[in-house]
Amino acid sequence: MINSDERVKKIIDWRESFVTLPDSHFFELIRMYLGEIHSPFNKQNLVQDLGAFLGREENKKTIIRLLSRHDLEVLTAVYLIPDATNEKLAAFFDGTLNFAALYERLLNLEERLLIYRHIPKNSVKTVISINPVLEDLLKPYLKVSNLLPPVELAHRLYNSSFSLSADVIAAFVNFINLNPGLCKSDYSIKKRDLEKLSDIFKTENVEFFNLLLKAFVNLSLVTDSPRGIQIDFPRLSAFASLDGRIQLAYLTLATHTRLSRSYLAKYAKLLLDALNSIKKEGFTKTAFLRNAFLISQKKDSPLQGAAVGGGGRFAAMLARARQEEQNADGADKEINAGDFSIVECVFDAACTFGLLGESGIGTEGEKLFAKGNALTLAEQLEKQSGQVQKAMSIDAGFNVLIFPGLKLNSLLELMDFVELKNFDTAASFELNKKAVMFAFDRGLSSGDIYSIIQKYSTYQIPENVKMSLDDWASSYMSAELFNGIVLCVDRSRAHLIQNNPTAKSHIWKTLAPGVFMLDTSDEAEAVQILKSAGIEYNSTVKTAPKKIEGSAFPTFVVPDCQGERTEAVEEAVQLSSDDERRTHFESMRERLAKLTVNPEQREGLLLRINRKIVLSQSQLNAESVKNETIEAGGMDYQGKIHVAESAIPLNMMLELEYDDKDSPSGKIVLVGTPLSIEKNPMDSVVHIVVEPEHVERTLSLGAASNVKRIRGGILR
């Protein structure tokens, strides 16, 4: 039940909105329900009488009796989507309900007084809402299940396909490290390297690696180099420090496009919440996208609390979404209906990466999707304690096995000095000179490498490993090339640099006594560093690794999944059966048959019965039917022109239907507001603003198979 004060405010708003309807529409609706209007009349009184008519117990029962599943689908969307607009509703039903069918349903629900249009205060957008006079009556029927109907599982699938994980990401990084020329100029992986990856990872899904590299590029985890591409290690390190679930979400989103920091975090929250709200038995793709859309419409606020399957958490999110919050600080706006398409665009990538997995087949043959192995594994890793996991072994032949259980930031420590050979349950690598030289290039010493091996090794390290590392280091150090700014000072003055806090913080490497490699490549900055120590400077060629100031990637709190919980039990409300609705229609038609009316009046009243507008016998009033032509088709050329012309002064919309052999239905329907009509001997055309694109087009009236004037204008 809605709060009494809130209900009164809503009813006043409904009355005001109703009174401000165009006179033609206002009086037509009044005549439909209250019969012929006699002067003098007062609009406010008429609206109050209309509210009283809807409040009669018998009429309320009939309203509920006439509700169909299709009615409830649209009504529930209007109720659950905050500030529902025609754009939001069109986006929500995109792919399942075309625009022409949607506007027809909305128009019918408006005629039946179940919904109304209004412009909220401090807004310029027309919003569609449930009629507050009927909201308490309808609310028990407006359940999430109307939009996300439960599926019946016919055949369960156990998804064991190759999926993304910290181990896979690390191994892929290792492959890039040692194969920088793996991709073409468009960043697609060369055929030879795809074959290598397929062989190493034991998968034929080579598109997986192209998608992963594309994500790396869009997240700027790789950069171009003379040899091909190379990992941006400072940025990768920042990425690896994120929650593993955020890493997966960012990589999935980045397969589609580059996103700003704020939108990357926003969409990642949306994607993870949508994934965590999937019921155990799974969702269809349509249900998943609808679910994500509804979540996207909540007001901006940090996502907190535990994620549970389906009903309980989802209902809570929708409840929060209905609360009005003011965005006083001018933060990023909510994701709008137009932006939402990215979620659908990355659906396939989420399946490829294993964030989503096929869970089964429904009774109607539809595919069902559940949360995938990749996300489940990432959740398990995040629950581990902060202690170092011993998950590596190395033998005397320099064969290295890395077992699952390490987070990405730990795995990356090991990737600098090994070469990937085989990826299975335990990934197989080799410690060899080529890989170790790469580690030395990265600034690691043989002692650093040995310490990392000790840190993660499960067993004792063979003695020859340390000896080989020292030999390779000796070979590497026999000659070095540097590129960047090097500071050389007299040994007697070296302490001025080493003891000066400003200068000392910029020393990247001490090459020799009095010879320092600075961490900047900017000469002006180097001059200031030297001036701070009172020393003149010399510069040679040496470039130090760049540093990332601040956070390279946005992060946020990811709700922990607490396992499957018992979903909130929705109030059991039974819709009327088809037979009960049929009984009402037949009863009204029988009463109409007994009335003495002319053919036009009989046709008008019968149309109202069929559109579920007639709730009681009192509405079968022939005098309330206004004879007018609102539709023409076929060869009635003049009739089509008349219908179009009559819509312009009344500011009504038109529906134009054309034959189209390429369309599945054999026709195409366009809806819009006519602006003007041009007549010529050959044909007449109408200039019309077509919805939902809201673009002006010029359409032939003669070629239209049907032209219909739409009462009202709910979609404007």
XYZ file of C-alpha atoms in Angstrom:
716
model
C 0.000 0.000 0.000
C 1.315 3.442 -0.810
C 1.475 6.052 1.928
C -1.828 7.953 2.227
C -0.211 11.397 1.873
C 1.838 10.203 -1.063
C -1.271 8.676 -2.615
C -3.187 11.940 -2.309
C -0.340 13.830 -3.998
C -0.225 11.294 -6.812
C -3.989 11.433 -7.332
C -3.881 15.241 -7.494
C -1.091 14.951 -10.066
C -3.158 12.446 -12.071
C -6.188 14.743 -12.027
C -4.134 17.745 -13.123
C -2.507 15.742 -15.913
C -5.894 14.453 -17.059
C -7.437 17.925 -17.103
C -4.586 19.254 -19.266
C -5.122 16.639 -22.000
C -6.170 18.057 -25.380
C -9.937 18.649 -25.332
C -10.610 16.079 -28.040
C -8.824 13.363 -26.088
C -10.162 14.490 -22.700
C -13.839 14.457 -23.716
C -13.479 11.232 -25.683
C -12.181 9.407 -22.583
C -14.876 10.979 -20.388
C -17.604 9.867 -22.823
C -16.179 6.337 -22.883
C -16.656 5.932 -19.135
C -19.325 8.439 -18.023
C -21.423 8.710 -21.174
C -22.587 11.829 -22.994
C -21.576 15.112 -21.341
C -24.242 17.754 -20.752
C -23.551 21.456 -20.270
C -22.753 23.143 -18.047
C -19.811 21.017 -16.994
C -16.649 21.414 -14.944
C -13.520 19.487 -15.975
C -12.348 19.002 -12.380
C -15.723 17.582 -11.386
C -15.720 15.266 -14.384
C -12.302 13.895 -13.407
C -13.488 13.353 -9.818
C -16.527 11.482 -11.175
C -14.181 9.390 -13.311
C -12.098 8.518 -10.221
C -15.250 7.538 -8.342
C -16.277 5.317 -11.291
C -12.940 3.497 -11.149
C -13.244 3.133 -7.374
C -16.492 1.176 -7.494
C -15.941 -2.330 -6.215
C -17.632 -4.009 -9.170
C -15.560 -2.017 -11.675
C -12.327 -2.755 -9.813
C -13.085 -6.481 -10.009
C -13.680 -6.174 -13.750
C -10.426 -4.248 -14.245
C -8.518 -7.101 -12.605
C -10.530 -9.730 -14.477
C -9.552 -8.195 -17.825
C -5.795 -8.114 -17.106
C -3.822 -10.394 -19.410
C -0.222 -11.549 -19.205
C 0.691 -9.049 -21.941
C -0.988 -6.226 -20.008
C 0.960 -7.089 -16.874
C 4.238 -7.263 -18.751
C 4.003 -3.605 -19.819
C 2.383 -2.423 -16.572
C 5.157 -4.031 -14.535
C 7.831 -2.362 -16.655
C 6.123 1.016 -16.151
C 5.927 0.373 -12.406
C 9.461 -0.942 -11.843
C 11.447 1.346 -14.139
C 11.911 4.668 -12.321
C 10.597 7.630 -14.314
C 9.618 5.386 -17.211
C 9.739 7.186 -20.544
C 8.914 5.948 -24.007
C 12.687 5.740 -24.728
C 13.331 3.581 -21.668
C 10.398 1.297 -22.415
C 11.379 0.975 -26.074
C 14.939 0.076 -25.015
C 13.673 -2.398 -22.414
C 11.429 -4.280 -24.858
C 13.849 -3.983 -27.781
C 14.187 -7.330 -29.513
C 11.050 -8.773 -27.916
C 8.363 -6.199 -28.709
C 8.604 -3.888 -31.718
C 7.813 -0.224 -31.349
C 4.470 -0.386 -33.145
C 3.252 -3.176 -30.845
C 4.562 -1.346 -27.769
C 2.790 1.925 -28.548
C -0.435 0.007 -29.249
C -0.266 -1.606 -25.810
C 0.574 1.663 -24.095
C -2.263 3.439 -25.885
C -4.699 0.730 -24.837
C -3.535 0.866 -21.206
C -3.955 4.647 -21.266
C -7.470 4.337 -22.676
C -8.262 1.865 -19.906
C -6.968 4.475 -17.409
C -4.352 2.081 -16.009
C -1.480 4.421 -16.863
C -1.148 8.151 -17.460
C 1.367 10.673 -18.761
C 2.736 13.578 -16.779
C 5.776 15.836 -16.499
C 7.243 15.711 -12.957
C 8.379 18.885 -11.271
C 11.916 19.997 -12.164
C 11.775 17.879 -15.320
C 11.055 18.408 -19.008
C 10.517 14.746 -19.885
C 7.099 13.156 -20.149
C 6.943 10.227 -17.746
C 4.544 7.292 -17.870
C 3.202 6.093 -14.496
C 0.604 3.771 -13.014
C -2.709 5.514 -12.311
C -2.525 6.204 -8.530
C -6.290 5.636 -8.212
C -5.657 2.002 -9.192
C -2.087 1.526 -7.927
C -3.016 -0.267 -4.693
C -5.361 -2.493 -6.673
C -2.732 -3.367 -9.300
C 0.356 -3.559 -7.096
C -0.065 -7.215 -5.958
C 0.016 -8.231 -9.616
C 3.064 -6.172 -10.635
C 5.757 -8.735 -9.900
C 9.264 -9.125 -11.270
C 8.274 -12.545 -12.587
C 6.065 -10.804 -15.184
C 9.241 -9.484 -16.807
C 11.581 -12.336 -15.912
C 9.279 -15.331 -16.118
C 10.561 -18.500 -14.425
C 11.956 -21.072 -16.824
C 11.391 -24.776 -16.692
C 14.593 -26.742 -17.154
C 14.321 -29.582 -19.652
C 17.993 -30.505 -19.806
C 20.815 -29.360 -17.543
C 24.262 -28.656 -18.967
C 27.448 -28.725 -16.931
C 29.672 -26.026 -18.310
C 33.343 -26.995 -18.367
C 34.463 -24.837 -21.281
C 37.718 -22.908 -21.294
C 37.261 -19.686 -19.326
C 39.168 -16.621 -18.205
C 41.041 -16.700 -14.897
C 43.997 -15.070 -13.189
C 46.148 -17.997 -14.402
C 45.029 -17.505 -18.010
C 45.616 -13.747 -17.875
C 49.105 -14.243 -16.425
C 50.004 -16.918 -18.967
C 48.771 -14.680 -21.794
C 50.917 -11.827 -20.444
C 53.893 -14.198 -20.447
C 53.204 -15.149 -24.062
C 53.085 -11.466 -25.096
C 56.325 -10.765 -23.190
C 58.255 -13.303 -25.215
C 56.328 -12.939 -28.498
C 55.946 -9.168 -29.004
C 55.343 -9.552 -32.742
C 52.269 -11.737 -32.297
C 49.728 -9.324 -33.790
C 49.003 -7.458 -37.012
C 48.624 -3.693 -37.333
C 44.923 -3.957 -36.397
C 45.883 -5.875 -33.214
C 44.405 -9.160 -34.443
C 46.658 -12.105 -33.630
C 48.582 -13.684 -36.497
C 47.513 -17.141 -37.607
C 50.806 -18.737 -36.556
C 50.561 -17.363 -33.025
C 46.874 -18.291 -32.755
C 47.853 -21.866 -33.575
C 50.532 -21.740 -30.851
C 48.042 -20.405 -28.307
C 45.464 -23.015 -29.287
C 48.038 -25.760 -28.809
C 49.370 -24.410 -25.510
C 45.957 -23.762 -23.932
C 44.276 -26.886 -25.380
C 41.342 -24.991 -26.863
C 40.039 -24.471 -30.370
C 38.282 -21.261 -29.348
C 40.908 -18.977 -30.866
C 38.467 -16.046 -30.810
C 39.020 -16.067 -27.033
C 42.575 -14.774 -27.491
C 41.657 -12.146 -30.083
C 39.031 -10.816 -27.673
C 41.481 -10.869 -24.785
C 44.112 -8.959 -26.746
C 41.485 -6.432 -27.850
C 40.574 -5.937 -24.181
C 44.257 -5.446 -23.320
C 44.515 -2.793 -26.037
C 41.356 -0.945 -24.958
C 42.479 -0.967 -21.322
C 45.935 0.287 -22.412
C 47.614 -2.733 -20.826
C 49.796 -3.009 -23.931
C 51.608 -0.349 -25.928
C 53.277 -0.281 -29.319
C 57.020 -0.847 -29.518
C 59.569 -1.209 -32.330
C 59.367 -4.991 -31.922
C 55.547 -5.131 -31.920
C 53.619 -4.668 -28.704
C 54.785 -4.720 -25.123
C 53.121 -4.871 -21.741
C 52.688 -1.585 -19.857
C 53.917 -3.041 -16.562
C 53.043 -0.178 -14.201
C 49.486 -0.125 -15.570
C 49.222 -3.920 -15.523
C 50.410 -3.907 -11.907
C 47.645 -1.436 -11.028
C 45.131 -3.648 -12.850
C 46.362 -6.763 -11.011
C 45.786 -5.098 -7.641
C 42.034 -4.890 -8.319
C 39.484 -7.368 -7.040
C 39.570 -10.364 -9.414
C 35.869 -9.950 -10.250
C 36.449 -6.341 -11.287
C 39.313 -7.488 -13.513
C 36.968 -9.889 -15.301
C 34.282 -7.226 -15.717
C 36.745 -4.655 -17.074
C 38.220 -7.111 -19.576
C 34.743 -8.142 -20.746
C 33.611 -4.551 -21.249
C 36.869 -3.644 -23.012
C 36.227 -6.232 -25.726
C 33.628 -3.803 -27.073
C 35.111 -0.327 -26.751
C 37.249 2.055 -24.733
C 35.430 3.606 -21.792
C 36.223 6.517 -19.533
C 37.185 5.717 -15.942
C 33.766 6.640 -14.574
C 31.815 4.660 -17.176
C 34.162 1.691 -16.904
C 33.370 1.426 -13.190
C 29.671 2.141 -13.750
C 29.191 -0.584 -16.345
C 31.336 -3.042 -14.386
C 29.054 -2.592 -11.367
C 26.049 -3.141 -13.589
C 27.513 -6.251 -15.216
C 28.539 -7.859 -11.919
C 25.195 -7.112 -10.267
C 23.356 -8.580 -13.240
C 25.521 -11.714 -13.116
C 25.065 -12.109 -9.372
C 21.292 -11.813 -9.610
C 20.845 -14.770 -11.972
C 18.726 -17.509 -10.461
C 20.276 -20.912 -9.930
C 18.339 -22.548 -12.759
C 19.438 -19.797 -15.121
C 18.054 -16.967 -17.242
C 17.332 -16.723 -20.923
C 19.372 -14.087 -22.744
C 16.295 -11.864 -22.933
C 15.660 -12.190 -19.199
C 19.321 -11.451 -18.417
C 19.302 -8.272 -20.507
C 15.983 -7.148 -19.044
C 17.324 -7.821 -15.583
C 20.439 -5.766 -16.270
C 18.349 -2.961 -17.745
C 16.197 -2.731 -14.628
C 19.283 -2.659 -12.420
C 20.765 0.085 -14.598
C 17.764 2.293 -13.918
C 18.321 2.573 -10.179
C 19.558 5.901 -8.870
C 23.328 6.369 -8.522
C 24.522 5.006 -5.207
C 27.361 2.683 -4.078
C 26.487 -0.968 -4.570
C 26.627 -2.553 -1.157
C 25.302 -5.657 0.557
C 25.429 -9.325 -0.285
C 24.412 -10.587 -3.694
C 21.946 -13.412 -3.653
C 20.189 -15.377 -6.328
C 17.114 -13.829 -7.909
C 14.168 -12.614 -5.905
C 15.397 -11.223 -2.605
C 18.296 -9.091 -3.818
C 16.660 -8.181 -7.082
C 13.488 -7.028 -5.383
C 15.572 -4.955 -2.963
C 17.463 -3.294 -5.806
C 14.241 -2.425 -7.571
C 12.775 -1.052 -4.355
C 15.811 1.214 -3.995
C 15.459 2.178 -7.630
C 11.991 3.557 -6.984
C 13.247 5.908 -4.282
C 13.758 9.490 -5.404
C 17.290 10.753 -4.723
C 18.685 14.139 -5.582
C 22.072 14.201 -7.294
C 23.179 17.416 -5.623
C 26.910 17.175 -6.283
C 26.638 16.899 -10.052
C 28.186 13.425 -10.189
C 27.951 11.199 -13.276
C 24.403 10.755 -14.461
C 22.695 7.381 -14.444
C 23.175 5.098 -17.405
C 20.449 6.044 -19.850
C 18.473 3.844 -22.164
C 20.628 4.724 -25.167
C 23.882 3.860 -23.402
C 22.554 0.527 -22.196
C 23.250 -1.256 -25.505
C 26.842 -1.964 -24.402
C 25.558 -4.641 -22.015
C 23.966 -6.516 -24.889
C 27.099 -5.990 -26.984
C 29.321 -7.719 -24.407
C 26.920 -10.603 -23.701
C 28.750 -12.920 -26.119
C 32.124 -11.850 -24.702
C 30.866 -12.663 -21.189
C 29.981 -16.136 -22.459
C 33.347 -16.543 -24.225
C 35.282 -15.491 -21.118
C 33.194 -17.703 -18.845
C 31.470 -15.025 -16.775
C 28.298 -16.538 -18.186
C 27.869 -20.192 -18.988
C 25.130 -22.233 -20.602
C 23.337 -23.985 -17.747
C 20.724 -25.882 -19.691
C 17.918 -25.977 -22.212
C 14.384 -24.867 -21.361
C 11.234 -26.783 -22.203
C 10.693 -24.556 -25.252
C 14.227 -25.149 -26.523
C 15.625 -21.823 -25.311
C 19.196 -21.602 -24.021
C 19.578 -20.848 -20.325
C 22.561 -19.041 -18.860
C 23.940 -18.999 -15.330
C 26.909 -17.420 -13.612
C 30.004 -18.961 -15.157
C 33.096 -20.690 -13.844
C 35.304 -17.618 -14.299
C 33.302 -15.526 -11.843
C 32.887 -18.375 -9.377
C 36.655 -18.984 -9.287
C 37.380 -15.268 -8.884
C 34.980 -15.124 -5.913
C 36.764 -18.046 -4.280
C 40.175 -16.386 -4.738
C 38.951 -13.170 -3.124
C 37.969 -15.121 -0.005
C 41.512 -16.422 0.520
C 43.595 -15.110 3.385
C 46.408 -12.665 2.711
C 49.097 -15.282 3.352
C 51.464 -16.207 0.523
C 50.313 -19.333 -1.270
C 52.976 -21.933 -2.022
C 51.852 -22.864 -5.501
C 55.013 -23.426 -7.539
C 57.575 -26.145 -8.045
C 60.823 -26.225 -10.057
C 62.998 -29.229 -10.841
C 66.679 -29.607 -11.799
C 65.707 -29.529 -15.493
C 64.304 -25.989 -15.003
C 60.727 -27.178 -15.523
C 58.312 -24.991 -13.564
C 54.783 -25.940 -12.544
C 52.402 -23.254 -11.250
C 49.269 -24.562 -9.596
C 45.896 -22.742 -9.391
C 45.285 -20.604 -6.321
C 47.415 -17.500 -6.851
C 45.961 -14.079 -7.521
C 47.032 -12.145 -10.577
C 49.433 -9.794 -8.775
C 51.297 -12.830 -7.376
C 51.319 -14.655 -10.700
C 52.794 -11.663 -12.481
C 55.851 -11.830 -10.210
C 56.575 -15.249 -11.695
C 55.855 -14.372 -15.326
C 58.961 -12.193 -15.725
C 61.499 -15.026 -15.824
C 59.720 -18.126 -17.182
C 58.418 -19.139 -20.613
C 54.966 -20.692 -21.085
C 55.032 -24.219 -22.494
C 51.707 -25.838 -21.680
C 48.538 -24.703 -19.923
C 46.535 -27.356 -18.119
C 45.261 -27.860 -14.584
C 48.770 -26.856 -13.569
C 50.450 -24.474 -16.009
C 53.825 -25.653 -17.253
C 56.673 -23.181 -17.802
C 60.415 -23.293 -18.338
C 63.063 -21.222 -16.595
C 65.453 -20.441 -19.451
C 68.015 -17.865 -20.486
C 65.669 -16.068 -22.896
C 63.029 -15.472 -20.214
C 65.556 -14.569 -17.520
C 67.211 -12.019 -19.805
C 63.786 -10.423 -20.179
C 63.595 -10.218 -16.367
C 66.993 -8.556 -16.234
C 65.745 -6.028 -18.794
C 62.900 -5.335 -16.387
C 65.427 -4.442 -13.676
C 65.396 -7.691 -11.691
C 68.633 -9.206 -10.443
C 69.460 -12.906 -10.123
C 68.946 -12.502 -6.371
C 65.500 -10.986 -6.931
C 64.486 -13.897 -9.147
C 65.760 -16.483 -6.682
C 63.880 -14.761 -3.833
C 60.625 -14.849 -5.789
C 61.108 -18.566 -6.510
C 61.719 -19.172 -2.805
C 58.621 -17.166 -1.925
C 56.263 -19.374 -3.928
C 58.086 -22.728 -4.169
C 56.446 -25.713 -2.520
C 59.643 -27.784 -2.436
C 63.359 -27.208 -2.003
C 64.968 -25.441 -4.960
C 67.657 -27.445 -6.846
C 71.168 -26.005 -6.410
C 71.804 -25.657 -10.151
C 68.977 -23.088 -10.413
C 70.899 -20.541 -8.332
C 74.128 -21.245 -10.235
C 72.476 -20.798 -13.627
C 70.812 -17.561 -12.561
C 74.190 -16.165 -11.464
C 75.850 -17.276 -14.731
C 73.114 -15.624 -16.825
C 73.374 -12.475 -14.728
C 77.140 -12.355 -15.265
C 76.623 -12.705 -19.013
C 73.924 -10.017 -19.002
C 75.997 -7.550 -16.980
C 79.030 -7.844 -19.262
C 77.482 -5.086 -21.350
C 74.454 -2.814 -20.864
C 72.741 -0.180 -22.961
C 70.799 2.651 -21.291
C 68.467 5.245 -22.725
C 67.437 8.210 -20.623
C 68.869 10.909 -18.355
C 71.954 9.926 -16.374
C 73.451 12.129 -13.681
C 77.224 11.961 -13.300
C 78.870 13.852 -10.428
C 82.227 13.801 -8.807
C 82.473 11.054 -6.178
C 83.329 13.623 -3.571
C 80.000 15.349 -4.235
C 77.868 12.228 -4.620
C 76.654 12.594 -1.040
C 74.936 15.845 -2.000
C 72.637 13.858 -4.258
C 72.233 10.835 -1.998
C 71.461 12.915 1.090
C 69.119 15.400 -0.564
C 65.481 14.158 -0.144
C 64.262 15.646 -3.423
C 67.150 14.395 -5.544
C 67.327 10.999 -3.804
C 63.646 10.238 -4.520
C 64.364 10.515 -8.259
C 67.341 8.111 -8.386
C 66.192 5.039 -10.330
C 69.509 3.199 -10.494
C 73.036 3.756 -9.192
C 75.225 2.725 -12.105
C 78.523 3.404 -10.354
C 79.802 5.652 -7.585
C 78.609 9.134 -8.517
C 76.656 7.861 -11.560
C 72.879 7.895 -11.139
C 70.046 6.998 -13.492
C 67.122 9.375 -12.936
C 63.483 8.327 -13.143
C 62.508 11.194 -15.431
C 63.070 11.782 -19.137
C 62.186 15.454 -18.889
C 65.300 17.609 -18.971
C 63.606 20.589 -17.327
C 62.593 18.409 -14.401
C 66.138 16.988 -14.189
C 67.528 20.512 -13.990
C 65.244 21.297 -11.055
C 66.344 18.084 -9.313
C 69.972 19.092 -9.618
C 69.336 22.661 -8.544
C 67.657 21.382 -5.394
C 71.007 19.744 -4.496
C 73.092 22.687 -5.757
C 74.786 20.636 -8.507
C 75.315 21.276 -12.202
C 74.116 18.454 -14.461
C 75.212 16.342 -17.461
C 72.764 14.195 -19.480
C 73.226 11.091 -21.626
C 70.794 8.621 -23.215
C 68.839 6.490 -20.745
C 65.106 6.166 -20.131
C 63.719 5.006 -16.803
C 60.395 3.208 -16.454
C 57.453 5.555 -16.189
C 55.401 5.825 -13.033
C 51.630 5.986 -12.770
C 50.485 8.813 -10.547
C 47.358 7.953 -8.600
C 45.090 5.029 -9.388
C 45.318 3.705 -12.937
C 41.958 1.949 -12.688
C 38.834 2.859 -10.719
C 37.775 0.317 -8.132
C 34.645 -0.296 -6.097
C 33.242 -2.663 -3.497
C 32.017 -5.908 -5.038
C 29.251 -7.617 -3.051
C 30.238 -11.083 -1.881
C 28.001 -13.931 -2.927
C 26.856 -15.820 0.144
C 25.695 -18.856 -1.762
C 22.162 -19.714 -2.750
C 19.573 -18.310 -0.396
C 15.884 -18.858 -0.176
C 14.260 -16.321 -2.424
C 11.586 -13.998 -1.144
C 8.197 -15.570 -1.660
C 6.006 -13.365 -3.776
C 2.421 -12.967 -2.764
C 0.403 -15.547 -4.646
C -2.052 -13.643 -6.862
C -3.958 -15.534 -9.519
C -4.911 -13.886 -12.791
C -8.312 -14.518 -14.295
C -8.456 -17.294 -16.835
C -9.091 -16.829 -20.541
C -12.555 -18.305 -20.008
C -13.392 -15.682 -17.357
C -12.315 -12.870 -19.654
C -14.231 -14.442 -22.516
C -17.347 -14.540 -20.351
C -17.131 -10.792 -19.768
C -16.716 -10.040 -23.482
C -19.618 -12.287 -24.434
C -21.854 -10.723 -21.792
C -21.126 -7.186 -23.024
C -21.626 -8.186 -26.654
C -24.979 -9.782 -25.827
C -26.104 -6.592 -24.095
C -24.923 -4.538 -27.075
C -26.881 -6.790 -29.445
C -30.111 -5.921 -27.601
C -29.602 -2.155 -27.965
C -31.181 -0.127 -30.755
C -28.221 1.721 -32.291
C -27.070 2.608 -35.805
C -24.251 0.575 -37.451
C -21.570 3.219 -36.776
C -22.488 3.403 -33.086
C -22.589 -0.400 -32.800
C -19.146 -0.665 -34.396
C -17.733 2.006 -32.049
C -19.121 0.330 -28.912
C -17.950 -3.096 -30.056
C -14.435 -1.708 -30.530
C -14.477 -0.420 -26.933
C -15.559 -3.840 -25.666
C -12.744 -5.535 -27.563
C -10.201 -3.018 -26.226
C -11.301 -3.779 -22.632
C -12.575 -0.251 -22.090
C -16.144 -1.282 -21.239
C -16.260 -2.335 -17.580
C -20.023 -2.142 -16.992
C -23.286 -2.056 -18.939
C -23.655 1.666 -18.196
C -20.846 2.382 -20.681
C -22.856 0.954 -23.581
C -24.210 4.400 -24.364
C -24.710 5.027 -28.049
C -24.748 8.799 -27.578
C -21.153 8.646 -26.308
C -19.895 7.426 -29.695
C -18.679 10.203 -31.963
C -18.864 9.226 -35.611
C -15.592 9.999 -37.330
C -13.177 8.346 -39.723
C -9.889 7.569 -38.004
C -8.623 4.833 -40.346
C -8.438 4.233 -44.076
C -6.623 1.733 -46.239
C -6.384 -0.113 -49.497
C -7.567 1.886 -52.504
C -9.260 4.584 -50.397
C -6.766 7.266 -51.392
C -8.919 10.236 -50.367
C -9.744 8.528 -47.065
C -6.035 8.177 -46.237
C -5.466 11.858 -46.975
C -8.470 12.809 -44.810
C -7.192 10.731 -41.848
C -3.728 12.297 -42.105
C -5.116 15.836 -42.447
C -7.424 15.435 -39.463
C -4.509 14.403 -37.212
C -2.504 17.629 -37.719
C -4.822 20.218 -36.074
C -5.597 17.773 -33.257
C -1.849 17.181 -32.693
C -2.423 13.441 -32.880
C -0.074 10.756 -34.122
C -0.378 8.594 -37.220
C 0.287 4.935 -37.830
C 1.299 4.164 -41.402
C 1.517 0.578 -42.604
C 3.441 -0.484 -45.710
C 3.886 -3.816 -47.429
C 7.468 -5.080 -47.076
C 8.435 -8.464 -48.478
C 11.755 -8.376 -46.592
C 10.029 -8.107 -43.220
C 9.171 -11.362 -41.376
C 5.555 -10.187 -41.027
C 5.365 -8.950 -44.627
C 4.737 -5.380 -43.515
C 6.404 -2.469 -41.794
C 4.622 -0.095 -39.417
C 5.796 3.483 -38.772
C 4.463 5.766 -36.060
C 4.896 9.497 -35.678
C 3.496 13.016 -35.488
C 2.473 14.533 -38.853
C 3.716 18.055 -39.554
C 2.299 18.818 -43.002
C 0.948 17.234 -46.173
C 1.994 17.935 -49.774
C -0.474 17.016 -52.522
C 0.353 16.484 -56.184
C -1.385 14.756 -59.100
C 0.664 11.582 -58.722
C 0.711 11.130 -54.944
C 0.478 12.898 -51.598
C 3.206 12.764 -49.018
C 3.216 13.483 -45.313
C 6.112 15.093 -43.456
C 6.189 13.222 -40.169
C 8.428 12.977 -37.081
C 8.912 9.212 -36.717
C 9.244 7.617 -33.282
C 11.214 6.415 -31.373
C 14.068 7.799 -33.516
C 12.389 11.229 -33.435
C 13.598 12.036 -36.933
C 11.634 13.798 -39.675
C 10.797 11.740 -42.762
C 8.710 12.170 -45.886
C 6.350 9.231 -46.491
C 3.919 8.401 -49.269
C 0.234 8.246 -48.331
C -0.776 6.561 -51.581
C 1.726 3.713 -51.086
C 0.552 3.070 -47.521
C -1.610 -0.021 -47.186
C -3.276 1.535 -44.138
C -3.306 4.951 -42.410
C -4.647 5.247 -38.881
C -5.029 8.234 -36.574
C -4.008 7.425 -33.002
C -6.090 8.735 -30.158
C -4.023 10.558 -27.605
C -0.290 10.568 -27.953
C 1.222 8.564 -25.145
C 4.596 8.216 -26.791
C 5.247 11.925 -27.299
